[in-house]
Tab-separated table of C-alpha atoms in Angstrom:
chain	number	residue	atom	x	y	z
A	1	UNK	CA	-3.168	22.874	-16.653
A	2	UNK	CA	-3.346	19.846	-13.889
A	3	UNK	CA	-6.540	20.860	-13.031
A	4	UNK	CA	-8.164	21.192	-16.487
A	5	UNK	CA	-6.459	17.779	-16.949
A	6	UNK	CA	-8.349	16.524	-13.583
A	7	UNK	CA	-11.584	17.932	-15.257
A	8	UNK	CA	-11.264	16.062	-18.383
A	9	UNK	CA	-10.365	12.657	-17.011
A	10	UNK	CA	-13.167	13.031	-14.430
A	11	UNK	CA	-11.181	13.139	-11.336
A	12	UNK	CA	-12.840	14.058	-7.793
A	13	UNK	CA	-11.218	17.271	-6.168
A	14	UNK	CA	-11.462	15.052	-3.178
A	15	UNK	CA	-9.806	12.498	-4.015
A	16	UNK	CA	-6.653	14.574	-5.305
A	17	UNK	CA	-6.874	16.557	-2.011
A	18	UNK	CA	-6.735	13.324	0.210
A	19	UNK	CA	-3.866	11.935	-1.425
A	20	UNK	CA	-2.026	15.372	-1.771
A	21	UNK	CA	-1.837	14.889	1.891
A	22	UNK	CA	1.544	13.047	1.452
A	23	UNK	CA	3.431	16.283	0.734
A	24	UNK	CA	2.914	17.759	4.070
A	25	UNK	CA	6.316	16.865	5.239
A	26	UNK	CA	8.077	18.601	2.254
A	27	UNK	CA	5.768	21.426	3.070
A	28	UNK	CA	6.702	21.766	7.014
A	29	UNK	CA	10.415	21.703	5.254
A	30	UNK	CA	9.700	24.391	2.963
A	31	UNK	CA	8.530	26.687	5.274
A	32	UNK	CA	11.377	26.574	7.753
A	33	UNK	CA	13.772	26.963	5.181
A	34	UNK	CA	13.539	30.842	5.041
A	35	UNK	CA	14.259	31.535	8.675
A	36	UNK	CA	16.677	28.878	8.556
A	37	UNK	CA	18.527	29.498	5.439
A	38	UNK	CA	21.398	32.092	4.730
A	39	UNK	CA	21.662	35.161	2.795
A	40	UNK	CA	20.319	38.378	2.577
A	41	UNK	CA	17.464	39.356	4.750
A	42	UNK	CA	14.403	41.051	3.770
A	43	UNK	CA	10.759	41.579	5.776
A	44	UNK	CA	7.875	39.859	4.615
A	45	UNK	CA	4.982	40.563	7.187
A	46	UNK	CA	7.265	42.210	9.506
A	47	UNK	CA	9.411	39.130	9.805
A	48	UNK	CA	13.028	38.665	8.702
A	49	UNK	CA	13.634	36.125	6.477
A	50	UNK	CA	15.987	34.873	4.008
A	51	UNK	CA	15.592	35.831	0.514
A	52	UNK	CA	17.516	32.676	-0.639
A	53	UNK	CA	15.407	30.775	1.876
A	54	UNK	CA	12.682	32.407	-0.087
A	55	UNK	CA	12.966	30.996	-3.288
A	56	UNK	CA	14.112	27.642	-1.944
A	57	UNK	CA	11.169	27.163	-0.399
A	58	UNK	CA	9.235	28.466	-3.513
A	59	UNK	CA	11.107	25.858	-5.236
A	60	UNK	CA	10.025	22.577	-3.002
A	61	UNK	CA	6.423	23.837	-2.963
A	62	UNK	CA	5.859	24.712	-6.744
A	63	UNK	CA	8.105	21.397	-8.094
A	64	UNK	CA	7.046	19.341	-5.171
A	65	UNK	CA	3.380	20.004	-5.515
A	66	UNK	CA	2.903	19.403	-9.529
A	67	UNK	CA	5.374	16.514	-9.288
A	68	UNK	CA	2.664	15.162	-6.538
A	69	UNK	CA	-0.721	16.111	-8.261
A	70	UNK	CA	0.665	14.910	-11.565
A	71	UNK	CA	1.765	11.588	-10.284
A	72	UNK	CA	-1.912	11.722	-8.247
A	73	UNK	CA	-4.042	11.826	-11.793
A	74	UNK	CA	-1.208	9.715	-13.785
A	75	UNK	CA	-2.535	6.976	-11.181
A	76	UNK	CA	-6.149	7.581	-11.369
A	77	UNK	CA	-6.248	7.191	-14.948
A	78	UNK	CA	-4.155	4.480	-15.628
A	79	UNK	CA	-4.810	0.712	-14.576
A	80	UNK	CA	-1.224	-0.308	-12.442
A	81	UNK	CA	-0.957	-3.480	-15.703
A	82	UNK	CA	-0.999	-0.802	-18.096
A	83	UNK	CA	1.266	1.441	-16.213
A	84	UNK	CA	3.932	-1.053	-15.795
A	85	UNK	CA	3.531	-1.714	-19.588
A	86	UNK	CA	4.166	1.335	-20.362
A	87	UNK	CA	7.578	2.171	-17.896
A	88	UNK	CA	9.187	-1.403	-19.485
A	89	UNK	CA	8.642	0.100	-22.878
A	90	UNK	CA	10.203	2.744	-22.124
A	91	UNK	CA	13.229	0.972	-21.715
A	92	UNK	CA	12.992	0.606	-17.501
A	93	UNK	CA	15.182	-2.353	-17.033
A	94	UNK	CA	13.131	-5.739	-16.559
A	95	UNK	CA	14.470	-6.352	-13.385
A	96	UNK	CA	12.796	-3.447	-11.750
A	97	UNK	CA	9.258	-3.721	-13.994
A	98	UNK	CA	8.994	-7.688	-12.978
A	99	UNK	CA	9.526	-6.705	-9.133
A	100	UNK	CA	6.952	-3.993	-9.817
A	101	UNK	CA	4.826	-6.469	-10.649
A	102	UNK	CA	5.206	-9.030	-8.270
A	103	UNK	CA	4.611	-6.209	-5.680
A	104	UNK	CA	1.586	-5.490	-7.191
A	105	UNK	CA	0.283	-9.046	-7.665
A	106	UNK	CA	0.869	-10.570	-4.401
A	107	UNK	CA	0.347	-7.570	-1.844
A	108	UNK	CA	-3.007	-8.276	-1.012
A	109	UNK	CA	-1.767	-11.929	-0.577
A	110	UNK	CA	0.517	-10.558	1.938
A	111	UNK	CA	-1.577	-8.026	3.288
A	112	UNK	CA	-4.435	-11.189	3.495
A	113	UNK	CA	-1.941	-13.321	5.278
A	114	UNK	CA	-1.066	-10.502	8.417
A	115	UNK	CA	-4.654	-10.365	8.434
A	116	UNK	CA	-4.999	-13.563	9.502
A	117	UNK	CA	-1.813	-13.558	12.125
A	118	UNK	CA	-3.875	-10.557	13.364
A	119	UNK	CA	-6.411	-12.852	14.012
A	120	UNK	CA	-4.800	-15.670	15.406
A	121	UNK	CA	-3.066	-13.606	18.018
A	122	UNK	CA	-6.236	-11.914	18.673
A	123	UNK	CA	-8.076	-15.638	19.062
A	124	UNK	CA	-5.076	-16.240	21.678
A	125	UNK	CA	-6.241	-13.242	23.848
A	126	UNK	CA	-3.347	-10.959	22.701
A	127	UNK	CA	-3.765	-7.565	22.359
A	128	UNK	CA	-0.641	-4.732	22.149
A	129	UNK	CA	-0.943	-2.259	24.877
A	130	UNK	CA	2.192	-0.486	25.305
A	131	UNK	CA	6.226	-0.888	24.388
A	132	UNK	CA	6.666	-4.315	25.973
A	133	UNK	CA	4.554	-5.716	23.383
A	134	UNK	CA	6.993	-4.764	20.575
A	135	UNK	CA	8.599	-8.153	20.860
A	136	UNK	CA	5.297	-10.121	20.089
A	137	UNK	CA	5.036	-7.954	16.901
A	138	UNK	CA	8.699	-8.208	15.750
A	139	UNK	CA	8.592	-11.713	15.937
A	140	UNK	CA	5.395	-11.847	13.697
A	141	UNK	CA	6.988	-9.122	11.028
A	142	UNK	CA	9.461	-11.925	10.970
A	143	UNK	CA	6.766	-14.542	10.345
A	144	UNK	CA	5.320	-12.610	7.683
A	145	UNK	CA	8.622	-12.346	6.012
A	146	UNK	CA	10.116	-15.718	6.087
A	147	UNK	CA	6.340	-16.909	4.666
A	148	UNK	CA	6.036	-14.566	2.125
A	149	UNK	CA	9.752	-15.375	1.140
A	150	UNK	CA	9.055	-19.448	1.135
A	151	UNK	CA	5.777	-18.422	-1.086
A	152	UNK	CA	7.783	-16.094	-3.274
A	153	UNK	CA	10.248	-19.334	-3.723
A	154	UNK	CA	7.324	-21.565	-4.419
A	155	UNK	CA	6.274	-19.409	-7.046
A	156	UNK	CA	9.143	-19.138	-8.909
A	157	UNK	CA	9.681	-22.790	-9.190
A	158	UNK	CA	6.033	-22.940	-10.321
A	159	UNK	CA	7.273	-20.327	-12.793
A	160	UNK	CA	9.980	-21.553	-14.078
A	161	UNK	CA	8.452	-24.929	-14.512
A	162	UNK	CA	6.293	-23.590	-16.797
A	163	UNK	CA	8.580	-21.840	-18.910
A	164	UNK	CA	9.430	-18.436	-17.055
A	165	UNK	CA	12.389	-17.048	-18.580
A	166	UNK	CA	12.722	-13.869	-16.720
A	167	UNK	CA	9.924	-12.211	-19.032
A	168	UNK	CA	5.956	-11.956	-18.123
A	169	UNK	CA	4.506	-12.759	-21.623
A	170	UNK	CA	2.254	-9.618	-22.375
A	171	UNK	CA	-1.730	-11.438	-23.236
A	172	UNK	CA	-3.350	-8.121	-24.388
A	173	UNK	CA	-0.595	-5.880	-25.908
A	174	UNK	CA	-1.660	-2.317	-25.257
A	175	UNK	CA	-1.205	0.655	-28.045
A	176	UNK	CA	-1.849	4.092	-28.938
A	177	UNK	CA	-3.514	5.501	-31.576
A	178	UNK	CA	-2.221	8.853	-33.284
A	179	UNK	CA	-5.151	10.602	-32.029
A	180	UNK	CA	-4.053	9.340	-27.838
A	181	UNK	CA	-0.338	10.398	-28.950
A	182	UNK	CA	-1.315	13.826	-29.488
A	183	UNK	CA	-3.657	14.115	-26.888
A	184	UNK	CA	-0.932	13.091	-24.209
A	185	UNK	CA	1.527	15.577	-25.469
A	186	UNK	CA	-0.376	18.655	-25.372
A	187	UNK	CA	-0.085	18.737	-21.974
A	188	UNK	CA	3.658	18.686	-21.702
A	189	UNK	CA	3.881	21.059	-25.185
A	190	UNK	CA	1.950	23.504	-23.226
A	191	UNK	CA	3.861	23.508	-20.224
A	192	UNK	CA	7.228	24.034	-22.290
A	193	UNK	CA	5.545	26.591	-24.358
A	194	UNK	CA	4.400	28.522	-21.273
A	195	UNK	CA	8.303	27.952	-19.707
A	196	UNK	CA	9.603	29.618	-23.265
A	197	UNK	CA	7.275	32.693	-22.819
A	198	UNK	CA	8.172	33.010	-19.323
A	199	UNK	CA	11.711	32.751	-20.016
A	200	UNK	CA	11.516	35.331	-22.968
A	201	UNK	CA	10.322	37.863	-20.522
């Protein structure tokens, strides 16, 4: 269903394969867990291996992997503004949407700005080489934080000078039309549907 989903909204294979990539840690988990694991043994291959470890690992792979390729096309089809939109209406608190979307408006400000500490140090003739470096680079993680922290208090002063009340006013309000409605639930109707037939045999 995730991949006729993928078809429809045009996504590359490629570019769900690349990003997939983040799961590989759950995946080195998930297949340890059956000669690690207890319970009853039974050969697979000519190995023992825990049944229980089994299914556990089944588990992590089938949940973890449409959890990830979901979230993977969920991102590729919806712009980040319209994404947030959506999580605050569905009741997210506004704390957590409005640092959301702070994150999302200023990290390329603060990516820009260790950019350019980069290339200071680099214009100074440093360059890390090994371990005894790692001082040099704490001390500009620290840089970067107490600047983006005096720019985040700027901000908000600029903010709430201009009327900020703890709410980003919302220009282009975004809605759905019946037709969008029923096109985003058939996927999860057809997933619970296919659960149900499962279950029934």
């Amino acid at each position: 269903m995730l991949a006729a989903v993928a078809v429809a909204a045009r996504v590359p294979l490629r570019l769900v394969l690349r990003r997939v990539v983040i799961e590989v840690p759950f995946v080195a988990f998930a297949f340890l867990m059956p000669f690690v694991a207890n319970g009853e043994r039974v050969r697979v291959l000519g190995v023992a291996v825990s049944e229980n470890g089994l299914w556990g690992a089944w588990n992590i792979l089938a949940k973890g992997t449409l959890g990830v390729v979901a979230s993977i096309l969920l991102a590729a089809t919806t712009e980040p503004r319209v994404l947030l939109l959506g999580i605050e209406r569905l009741r997210m608190p506004q704390l957590i949407t409005q640092i959301a979307t702070f994150m999302l408006r200023y990290g390329d400000v603060v990516t820009a700005e260790l950019a350019r500490m980069r290339v200071a140090r680099a214009s100074r003739g440093f360059e890390a080489r090994d371990l005894r470096d790692a001082g040099v680079l704490a001390k500009s993680v620290g840089a970067l934080f107490l600047r983006s922290y005096e720019r985040g208090e700027r901000v908000h002063l600029a903010m709430v000078s201009r009327g900020y009340d703890g709410r980003m006013p919302v220009l282009h309000d975004v809605g759905a039309t019946a037709a969008q409605w029923s096109l985003a639930a058939a996927l999860p109707l057809t997933a619970a549907l296919v659960t149900l037939a499962a279950w029934s045999v």
